[in-house]
Coordinates of C-alpha atoms in Angstrom, one line a residue:
X1 CA 3.9 -54.9 35.0
X2 CA 1.8 -56.4 32.2
X3 CA 2.5 -55.9 28.5
X4 CA -0.8 -53.9 28.2
X5 CA 0.2 -51.7 31.1
X6 CA 3.6 -51.0 29.6
X7 CA 1.8 -50.1 26.3
X8 CA -0.5 -47.7 28.1
X9 CA 2.5 -46.1 29.8
X10 CA 4.3 -45.6 26.5
X11 CA 1.2 -44.1 25.0
X12 CA 0.8 -41.8 27.9
X13 CA 4.4 -40.6 27.7
X14 CA 4.1 -40.1 23.9
X15 CA 0.9 -38.1 24.4
X16 CA 2.6 -35.9 27.1
X17 CA 5.5 -35.2 24.7
X18 CA 3.1 -34.2 22.0
X19 CA 1.2 -31.9 24.4
X20 CA 4.5 -30.3 25.4
X21 CA 5.3 -29.7 21.8
X22 CA 1.9 -28.3 21.1
X23 CA 2.0 -26.0 24.1
X24 CA 5.4 -24.6 23.0
X25 CA 4.0 -24.0 19.5
X26 CA 0.9 -22.3 21.0
X27 CA 3.0 -20.0 23.3
X28 CA 5.2 -19.2 20.3
X29 CA 2.2 -18.2 18.2
X30 CA 0.8 -16.1 21.0
X31 CA 4.2 -14.4 21.3
X32 CA 4.1 -13.6 17.5
X33 CA 0.5 -12.3 17.8
X34 CA 1.3 -10.0 20.7
X35 CA 4.4 -8.8 18.9
X36 CA 2.3 -8.0 15.8
X37 CA -0.2 -6.1 17.9
X38 CA 2.6 -4.1 19.6
X39 CA 4.0 -3.2 16.2
X40 CA 0.6 -2.3 14.8
X41 CA 0.1 0.3 17.5
X42 CA 3.7 1.5 17.5
X43 CA 2.7 4.8 16.0
X44 CA 5.1 7.7 15.5
X45 CA 3.8 11.0 16.8
X46 CA 4.8 14.6 15.9
X47 CA 3.5 17.7 17.8
X48 CA 3.0 20.6 15.4
X49 CA 4.2 23.0 18.1
X50 CA 7.6 21.4 17.9
X51 CA 7.8 22.6 14.3
X52 CA 6.8 26.2 15.0
X53 CA 3.0 26.2 14.8
X54 CA 1.5 29.0 16.9
X55 CA -2.2 27.9 17.2
X56 CA -3.3 31.5 17.9
X57 CA -5.8 31.7 15.1
X58 CA -3.9 34.6 13.4
X59 CA -0.5 33.3 12.5
X60 CA -0.2 31.3 9.3
X61 CA 0.6 27.8 10.4
X62 CA 0.6 25.9 7.1
X63 CA 4.5 25.7 6.8
X64 CA 4.9 24.3 10.3
X65 CA 2.1 21.8 10.1
X66 CA 3.2 20.6 6.6
X67 CA 6.7 20.1 7.9
X68 CA 5.4 18.1 10.8
X69 CA 3.4 15.9 8.3
X70 CA 6.3 15.4 6.0
X71 CA 8.8 14.7 8.8
X72 CA 6.6 12.4 10.7
X73 CA 5.6 10.3 7.7
X74 CA 9.2 10.0 6.7
X75 CA 10.1 8.3 9.9
X76 CA 8.0 5.2 9.1
X77 CA 10.4 2.7 7.5
X78 CA 9.4 0.4 4.6
X79 CA 8.8 -2.6 6.8
X80 CA 6.4 -0.7 9.0
X81 CA 4.5 0.6 5.9
X82 CA 3.6 -3.0 5.1
X83 CA 1.4 -2.9 8.3
X84 CA -1.6 -0.7 7.7
X85 CA -1.8 0.1 11.4
X86 CA 1.7 1.6 11.7
X87 CA 0.9 5.3 11.4
X88 CA 2.5 8.6 11.7
X89 CA 0.3 10.8 13.9
X90 CA 0.4 14.5 13.4
X91 CA -0.8 16.0 16.7
X92 CA -2.5 19.4 17.0
X93 CA -2.8 20.0 20.7
X94 CA -5.4 22.0 22.6
X95 CA -6.1 24.7 23.2
X96 CA -5.3 26.0 19.8
X97 CA -6.7 27.5 16.6
X98 CA -4.4 26.6 13.7
X99 CA -4.9 28.8 10.7
X100 CA -3.8 27.2 7.4
X101 CA -4.2 26.9 3.7
X102 CA -4.0 23.5 1.9
X103 CA -2.3 20.7 3.9
X104 CA -1.1 17.7 2.0
X105 CA -1.5 14.4 3.8
X106 CA 1.0 11.5 3.1
X107 CA 0.6 7.8 3.2
X108 CA 0.4 6.1 6.7
X109 CA -0.6 9.4 8.4
X110 CA -3.3 10.4 10.8
X111 CA -4.1 14.1 11.3
X112 CA -5.1 14.2 15.0
X113 CA -6.9 17.4 16.1
X114 CA -7.1 17.2 19.8
X115 CA -10.4 17.8 21.6
X116 CA -10.6 21.6 22.1
X117 CA -8.4 22.3 19.1
X118 CA -9.5 23.6 15.7
X119 CA -7.9 23.6 12.3
X120 CA -9.1 26.9 10.6
X121 CA -9.4 27.2 6.9
X122 CA -7.9 30.4 5.4
X123 CA -10.2 32.6 3.3
X124 CA -7.3 33.9 1.2
X125 CA -6.9 32.5 -2.2
X126 CA -3.1 33.0 -1.9
X127 CA -3.0 30.3 0.7
X128 CA -4.3 27.6 -1.8
X129 CA -2.8 26.0 -4.9
X130 CA -3.0 27.7 -8.3
X131 CA -5.5 25.2 -9.7
X132 CA -9.1 25.0 -8.6
X133 CA -9.1 21.2 -8.8
X134 CA -6.8 21.2 -5.7
X135 CA -8.6 23.8 -3.6
X136 CA -9.0 21.8 -0.4
X137 CA -8.2 22.7 3.1
X138 CA -6.9 19.1 3.7
X139 CA -5.9 17.1 0.7
X140 CA -4.8 13.5 0.3
X141 CA -3.9 12.5 -3.2
X142 CA -2.6 9.1 -4.3
X143 CA -1.9 7.9 -0.8
X144 CA -2.5 4.7 1.2
X145 CA -3.7 4.4 4.8
X146 CA -4.7 7.9 5.8
X147 CA -6.9 9.1 8.7
X148 CA -8.4 12.2 10.2
X149 CA -9.7 12.3 13.8
X150 CA -10.6 14.6 16.6
X151 CA -10.8 11.8 19.1
X152 CA -9.1 11.6 22.5
X153 CA -6.6 9.2 21.0
X154 CA -5.9 7.4 17.8
X155 CA -6.0 3.9 19.1
X156 CA -9.5 3.4 17.5
X157 CA -8.0 3.8 14.0
X158 CA -7.9 0.0 13.5
X159 CA -10.7 -0.9 16.0
X160 CA -13.8 -0.1 13.9
X161 CA -14.9 -2.9 11.7
X162 CA -17.8 -1.5 9.6
X163 CA -18.9 -5.0 8.4
X164 CA -19.5 -6.0 12.0
X165 CA -20.5 -2.7 13.6
X166 CA -23.0 -1.6 11.0
X167 CA -25.5 -4.2 12.2
X168 CA -25.1 -3.5 15.9
X169 CA -27.1 -1.0 18.0
X170 CA -23.9 0.7 19.0
X171 CA -23.8 3.9 21.0
X172 CA -26.9 6.0 21.3
X173 CA -25.5 9.2 19.8
X174 CA -24.7 10.1 16.2
X175 CA -22.0 12.5 15.1
X176 CA -19.3 14.1 17.2
X177 CA -19.7 16.6 20.0
X178 CA -17.8 19.8 20.8
X179 CA -17.0 18.6 24.3
X180 CA -14.9 15.6 23.4
X181 CA -13.7 16.0 19.8
X182 CA -11.6 18.4 17.8
X183 CA -12.8 20.3 14.8
X184 CA -12.0 21.5 11.3
X185 CA -13.6 24.8 10.4
X186 CA -13.9 26.2 6.9
X187 CA -15.0 29.6 8.1
X188 CA -17.7 29.8 5.4
X189 CA -19.0 33.2 6.7
X190 CA -15.8 34.8 5.3
X191 CA -16.8 33.7 1.8
X192 CA -20.3 35.3 2.0
X193 CA -20.8 38.5 -0.1
X194 CA -24.3 39.0 1.0
X195 CA -26.2 37.1 3.8
X196 CA -29.7 36.1 2.9
X197 CA -32.0 33.8 4.8
X198 CA -33.2 32.4 1.5
X199 CA -29.8 31.7 0.0
X200 CA -26.4 33.4 0.7
X201 CA -24.5 35.1 -2.1
X202 CA -21.0 33.6 -2.1
X203 CA -17.5 34.6 -3.1
X204 CA -16.2 32.9 -6.3
X205 CA -12.5 32.7 -7.1
X206 CA -13.2 32.7 -10.8
X207 CA -10.8 35.4 -11.9
X208 CA -7.7 33.3 -12.5
X209 CA -9.1 31.1 -15.2
X210 CA -8.5 27.8 -13.3
X211 CA -12.2 27.8 -12.3
X212 CA -15.3 29.3 -13.9
X213 CA -18.8 30.0 -12.6
X214 CA -20.0 30.9 -9.2
X215 CA -18.9 27.8 -7.3
X216 CA -15.1 28.5 -7.1
X217 CA -14.4 28.1 -3.5
X218 CA -12.2 25.6 -1.5
X219 CA -13.7 22.3 -0.3
X220 CA -12.9 21.2 3.2
X221 CA -11.5 17.7 2.9
X222 CA -10.4 15.9 -0.3
X223 CA -9.3 12.3 -0.9
X224 CA -8.3 11.7 -4.5
X225 CA -7.2 8.2 -5.7
X226 CA -6.6 6.9 -2.2
X227 CA -6.7 3.5 -0.6
X228 CA -8.0 2.9 3.0
X229 CA -9.4 6.2 4.3
X230 CA -10.7 6.5 7.9
X231 CA -12.4 9.6 9.2
X232 CA -13.9 9.4 12.7
X233 CA -14.8 11.3 15.9
X234 CA -14.5 14.8 14.5
X235 CA -16.5 17.9 13.8
X236 CA -16.4 19.3 10.3
X237 CA -17.7 22.9 10.5
X238 CA -18.7 25.6 8.1
X239 CA -17.5 24.4 4.7
X240 CA -17.5 27.1 2.1
X241 CA -18.1 24.5 -0.6
X242 CA -18.3 20.7 -0.5
X243 CA -17.3 19.3 2.9
X244 CA -15.9 15.8 2.3
X245 CA -15.0 14.8 -1.2
X246 CA -13.9 11.3 -1.9
X247 CA -12.8 10.6 -5.5
X248 CA -11.7 7.4 -7.2
X249 CA -10.8 5.8 -3.9
X250 CA -11.4 2.5 -2.2
X251 CA -12.1 1.2 1.3
X252 CA -13.5 4.3 3.0
X253 CA -14.9 4.5 6.5
X254 CA -16.5 7.6 7.9
X255 CA -18.2 7.3 11.3
X256 CA -19.2 9.4 14.3
X257 CA -18.6 12.6 12.4
X258 CA -20.7 15.8 12.7
X259 CA -20.9 18.0 9.6
X260 CA -22.4 21.3 10.5
X261 CA -22.7 23.9 7.7
X262 CA -24.5 27.2 7.2
X263 CA -28.1 26.3 6.4
X264 CA -28.3 29.2 3.9
X265 CA -25.1 28.5 2.0
X266 CA -25.4 26.8 -1.4
X267 CA -23.2 23.9 -2.5
X268 CA -21.9 23.0 1.0
X269 CA -22.6 19.3 0.5
X270 CA -21.9 17.0 3.4
X271 CA -20.3 13.9 2.0
X272 CA -19.7 13.5 -1.8
X273 CA -18.6 9.9 -2.8
X274 CA -17.5 10.1 -6.4
X275 CA -16.4 7.0 -8.4
X276 CA -15.3 5.3 -5.2
X277 CA -16.0 1.8 -3.8
X278 CA -16.4 0.0 -0.6
X279 CA -17.5 2.9 1.5
X280 CA -19.1 2.8 4.9
X281 CA -20.8 5.8 6.5
X282 CA -22.0 5.2 10.1
X283 CA -23.6 7.3 12.8
X284 CA -23.0 10.7 11.2
X285 CA -24.9 13.9 11.8
X286 CA -25.1 16.1 8.7
X287 CA -26.8 19.6 8.9
X288 CA -26.1 21.6 5.7
X289 CA -27.7 23.9 3.2
X290 CA -27.0 21.5 0.3
X291 CA -27.1 17.8 -0.3
X292 CA -26.1 15.7 2.7
X293 CA -24.9 12.3 1.3
X294 CA -24.3 12.5 -2.4
X295 CA -22.8 9.7 -4.5
X296 CA -21.7 10.7 -8.0
X297 CA -20.1 8.9 -11.0
X298 CA -18.0 11.5 -12.8
X299 CA -15.0 9.2 -13.5
X300 CA -16.2 5.6 -12.7
X301 CA -18.8 3.5 -11.0
X302 CA -19.9 3.6 -7.3
X303 CA -20.6 0.2 -5.7
X304 CA -20.7 -1.3 -2.2
X305 CA -21.7 1.9 -0.5
X306 CA -23.4 1.5 2.8
X307 CA -24.8 4.2 5.1
X308 CA -26.5 3.6 8.4
X309 CA -27.8 5.3 11.6
X310 CA -27.4 8.8 10.4
X311 CA -29.3 12.1 11.1
X312 CA -29.7 14.6 8.3
X313 CA -31.1 18.1 7.7
X314 CA -30.7 20.1 4.5
X315 CA -32.4 22.7 2.3
X316 CA -31.7 20.3 -0.6
X317 CA -31.7 16.5 -0.7
X318 CA -30.9 14.2 2.2
X319 CA -29.6 11.3 0.1
X320 CA -29.0 12.2 -3.5
X321 CA -27.6 10.1 -6.4
X322 CA -26.3 12.4 -9.1
X323 CA -26.8 14.5 -10.9
X324 CA -23.4 13.4 -12.3
X325 CA -24.3 9.9 -13.4
X326 CA -21.9 9.0 -16.2
X327 CA -21.2 5.5 -14.8
X328 CA -23.2 2.9 -12.8
X329 CA -24.3 2.9 -9.2
X330 CA -25.0 -0.6 -7.8
X331 CA -25.0 -2.7 -4.7
X332 CA -25.9 0.2 -2.4
X333 CA -27.7 0.1 1.0
X334 CA -29.0 2.9 3.2
X335 CA -30.5 1.9 6.5
X336 CA -31.8 3.6 9.7
X337 CA -31.6 7.1 8.4
X338 CA -33.5 10.2 9.8
X339 CA -34.1 13.1 7.5
X340 CA -35.6 16.2 9.2
X341 CA -36.9 19.5 7.9
X342 CA -35.4 18.9 4.4
X343 CA -36.5 20.0 0.9
X344 CA -36.2 16.5 -0.5
X345 CA -35.7 13.1 1.3
X346 CA -34.3 10.4 -1.0
X347 CA -33.4 11.5 -4.6
X348 CA -32.2 9.5 -7.6
X349 CA -31.4 12.1 -10.2
X350 CA -30.2 10.3 -13.3
X351 CA -29.2 12.7 -16.1
X352 CA -26.5 10.9 -18.0
X353 CA -25.8 7.4 -19.5
X354 CA -25.0 5.6 -16.2
X355 CA -27.4 3.2 -14.5
X356 CA -28.7 3.0 -10.9
X357 CA -29.7 -0.5 -9.8
X358 CA -29.8 -3.0 -6.9
X359 CA -30.3 -0.3 -4.3
X360 CA -32.2 -0.7 -1.0
X361 CA -33.4 2.1 1.3
X362 CA -34.8 0.8 4.6
X363 CA -36.0 2.1 7.9
X364 CA -36.2 5.8 7.1
X365 CA -38.0 8.5 9.0
X366 CA -38.4 11.5 6.7
X367 CA -39.8 15.0 7.2
X368 CA -39.8 17.2 4.1
X369 CA -41.1 20.7 3.6
X370 CA -41.0 23.5 1.0
X371 CA -38.2 26.0 0.9
X372 CA -37.6 28.7 -1.7
X373 CA -37.8 27.5 -5.3
X374 CA -34.2 28.6 -5.9
X375 CA -33.2 25.3 -4.1
X376 CA -33.8 22.1 -6.1
X377 CA -36.7 20.1 -4.6
X378 CA -40.4 20.4 -4.0
X379 CA -40.7 18.6 -0.6
X380 CA -40.7 15.2 -2.1
X381 CA -39.9 12.4 0.4
X382 CA -39.0 10.0 -2.4
X383 CA -37.9 11.3 -5.8
X384 CA -36.8 9.2 -8.8
X385 CA -36.1 10.7 -12.2
X386 CA -34.3 9.5 -15.3
X387 CA -34.1 11.9 -18.2
X388 CA -31.4 13.1 -20.5
X389 CA -29.3 16.1 -19.4
X390 CA -29.3 17.3 -23.0
X391 CA -30.5 16.3 -26.5
X392 CA -27.2 14.5 -27.1
X393 CA -27.4 12.4 -24.0
X394 CA -28.3 8.7 -24.1
X395 CA -30.3 8.3 -20.9
X396 CA -29.5 5.5 -18.5
X397 CA -31.9 3.3 -16.4
X398 CA -33.0 3.1 -12.8
X399 CA -34.1 -0.4 -11.9
X400 CA -34.4 -2.9 -9.0
X401 CA -34.9 -0.2 -6.4
X402 CA -36.6 -1.0 -3.0
X403 CA -38.0 1.3 -0.4
X404 CA -38.8 -0.7 2.8
X405 CA -40.2 0.5 6.1
X406 CA -40.4 4.2 5.2
X407 CA -42.3 6.7 7.3
X408 CA -42.7 10.2 5.9
X409 CA -44.4 13.5 6.9
X410 CA -44.3 15.8 3.9
X411 CA -45.9 18.8 2.2
X412 CA -45.7 17.0 -1.1
X413 CA -45.9 13.4 -2.5
X414 CA -43.7 10.8 -3.9
X415 CA -42.4 11.6 -7.5
X416 CA -41.3 9.0 -10.0
X417 CA -40.6 9.9 -13.6
X418 CA -38.8 8.1 -16.5
X419 CA -39.6 10.9 -18.9
X420 CA -38.0 11.6 -22.2
X421 CA -36.5 8.2 -22.9
X422 CA -35.1 7.6 -19.4
X423 CA -36.0 4.1 -18.2
X424 CA -37.5 3.5 -14.7
X425 CA -38.5 0.0 -13.9
X426 CA -38.9 -2.6 -11.1
X427 CA -39.5 -0.2 -8.2
X428 CA -40.9 -1.6 -4.9
X429 CA -42.5 0.5 -2.1
X430 CA -43.2 -1.8 0.9
X431 CA -44.5 -0.8 4.3
X432 CA -44.5 2.9 3.4
X433 CA -46.6 5.5 5.4
X434 CA -46.9 8.9 3.9
X435 CA -48.5 11.7 5.9
X436 CA -49.3 14.7 3.7
X437 CA -49.4 17.8 5.9
X438 CA -48.8 21.5 5.1
X439 CA -46.6 23.5 7.4
X440 CA -45.4 26.4 5.2
X441 CA -46.9 29.1 3.1
X442 CA -44.9 28.3 -0.1
X443 CA -46.9 27.5 -3.2
X444 CA -47.3 23.9 -4.1
X445 CA -48.5 22.4 -7.4
X446 CA -45.1 22.1 -9.1
X447 CA -43.2 19.1 -10.5
X448 CA -39.4 19.6 -10.3
X449 CA -37.5 18.0 -13.1
X450 CA -34.3 20.1 -12.6
X451 CA -31.5 20.0 -13.7
X452 CA -32.3 19.9 -17.4
X453 CA -35.4 18.1 -18.7
X454 CA -38.4 20.4 -18.3
X455 CA -37.4 22.4 -15.2
X456 CA -40.4 23.3 -13.1
X457 CA -43.9 22.3 -14.4
X458 CA -47.2 23.3 -12.9
X459 CA -49.3 20.2 -11.9
X460 CA -52.0 19.3 -9.4
X461 CA -50.9 17.9 -6.1
X462 CA -50.7 14.2 -5.6
X463 CA -49.7 11.6 -3.1
X464 CA -47.8 9.5 -5.6
X465 CA -46.9 10.7 -9.1
X466 CA -46.0 8.0 -11.6
X467 CA -44.8 8.7 -15.1
X468 CA -43.3 6.3 -17.6
X469 CA -42.5 3.6 -15.0
X470 CA -42.5 -0.1 -16.0
X471 CA -43.0 -2.4 -13.0
X472 CA -44.1 -0.8 -9.8
X473 CA -45.2 -2.7 -6.7
X474 CA -46.9 -0.9 -3.8
X475 CA -47.2 -3.3 -0.9
X476 CA -48.8 -2.1 2.3
X477 CA -48.6 1.6 1.3
X478 CA -50.7 4.1 3.3
X479 CA -51.3 7.7 2.4
X480 CA -52.7 9.9 5.2
X481 CA -54.2 13.1 3.9
X482 CA -54.4 16.1 6.2
X483 CA -57.4 18.4 5.6
X484 CA -55.0 21.4 5.2
X485 CA -53.6 19.9 2.0
X486 CA -54.7 22.2 -0.9
X487 CA -57.0 20.8 -3.6
X488 CA -57.4 19.6 -6.2
X489 CA -55.6 16.5 -4.9
X490 CA -55.1 13.0 -6.5
X491 CA -53.9 10.2 -4.2
X492 CA -52.2 8.4 -7.1
X493 CA -51.5 10.3 -10.3
X494 CA -50.6 7.9 -13.1
X495 CA -49.5 9.7 -16.3
X496 CA -51.0 8.3 -19.6
X497 CA -47.6 7.3 -20.8
X498 CA -47.3 4.7 -18.0
X499 CA -48.2 1.1 -18.6
X500 CA -50.8 0.7 -15.9
X501 CA -50.9 -3.1 -16.2
X502 CA -47.3 -3.2 -14.8
X503 CA -48.4 -1.5 -11.6
X504 CA -49.5 -3.7 -8.7
X505 CA -51.3 -2.6 -5.5
X506 CA -51.3 -4.8 -2.4
X507 CA -53.0 -3.3 0.7
X508 CA -53.0 0.3 -0.5
X509 CA -55.1 2.7 1.6
X510 CA -55.9 6.4 1.7
X511 CA -57.0 7.9 5.0
X512 CA -58.2 11.4 5.7
X513 CA -56.8 12.4 9.1
X514 CA -55.0 15.3 10.6
X515 CA -51.3 14.8 11.2
X516 CA -51.7 15.6 14.9
X517 CA -54.0 12.7 15.3
X518 CA -51.7 10.4 13.3
X519 CA -48.7 11.5 15.3
X520 CA -50.5 10.7 18.6
X521 CA -51.6 7.2 17.5

C-alpha cells in the first residue's frame, strides 16, 4: 500500500469518526427538542364538575369554578412556569350553562369552554366586586400567560404565530361558529330597562358610589396589566357593556372570535385596546351596537397594533381611535377589513393631547348609512377630527395617515377636520372609490364633531369635506354620485381655513351614476 493510500485511509477514518460524533450530537439535540415539545404541551387539566359546578344555568357556579382555577394553576411548579406553553387548563364540559359572577384568572391558565358549553354572566350586582373598576365577568389582573378558548382542544395555544399568519390567506371563515366552539354570554337583555329599536335604555349600577353615570354595568372580559394574552375560537355574546377590554398589557393575540352583541344596546364595544402594545386581531367577526375595534390611550401609548381579515357591523364606528387620546397611537396597521351597515367606517377621534401618527388602513370594503342621531356618526366612511375636548385641553396632532385601496358605499362623504387648534397633516387617500347613495330616510346635511367641539352643525352635503388640513394627497380617488343624493351637493368642500396649496390631486374624478350600475360593473 502506497504512502498516499495510507494517508487517504487515515483521512477517511478520521472523517468517519467526526461524522459519528456529529450524528451523536444531532440525535442528542433532537432528543432535547422533543423533550421540550413534550414539556410544552404537558398541560394540567381540571374539570369544574369535579369541584362542584352544576352547569344547569340556575345554580351559582362561581365558587366551584374559581376553586378549579386556583387549584389547577397552583399545580404548575416554578420550573414549568418558565415555559410559557405549560398551562393549567380549566375545563367547562358540554353540555352545560355555568352561571357565574366575576372569575379571576391566574398566570399560566387557559379557561377552556367546551363546544356546546356556555359561561353565563350573572345580572346580579351582588355577584360582582364592590368596585366598578373590577366589574368584569372574567378578569385577569397582573398575570402572565393567560388564555380563553372555546375550541375543541387547547393545543393551538402556542400554534398561532400572528407575525406569520397575518399575511396568509388562511381559512375562509371569520369569527367562531356555534357548532364547533364554546361561548361566554353576558345576558345583556337582563340589563335592559326599556327595549327600543333606536337605542335600549339600560340598567346602571350607580347607587353605591363606586360608579357614576348611566354606564355602570359589568364588562365581559378584562385583562389588566397582563403579559401574553391569547383569545381564540370562541363566541362572546350579549355583553351588557364593553366586551373585551385590554388595559396596559403586552403581547395580545385575538383570533377567530365572534363578538355578537345586541344591535340596539349602547356602549357594548367589541374590542377595546387601551394603553397596550403588540396586539394582533385576526379573522374576527364583530356585530355590536357600539364601536367594534376601539384603541384608546387613557394610561399610556398604543403601538404595534395590527388587525386583519375582520368583518364588522355596528350602529357606531367600525374602527375608532379614541375618544380617550391622552397618549400617542403609532405604528398601527388595519388590513382586509369589511365594515357593513355601520354608522361610521374608520374614525380617528382625537380630543386630548396625544398624537395619532404612522397609521395605515388598507384594503377596506365599507358600507355606511344613517342611524338615529343619538348615536355618534353621520354615515361617514372615513372620519378624521382633531379638536380639544375642553377649553383647557392642548390638542394633539394627527399626521402621516394613509388610506389605500378603499371602496365605500355611503350616504355621506369623507370628513376631515383639524378645527379649533387641532393639527391634521400629511394625509394620503390612494385608490379610493366612494359611492354616494341614499338608502334611508334620515335627514342628512349635518357635520358631527361630537364629543365636545361644536357638536352637530348644519352643513351642505359633500363627497369630501376638508377643514384646517395641511398636506393632503388624493391619488386616484373616484367619487360616484347617485342621482338620489339630495342637493345642494359639493364633490369636494374645502373650508376657507384650509391651505389649498397643500392639497394635491392626482387622477381625481367625479361620476354621476346610480349605485346599481356601479355595483354591476
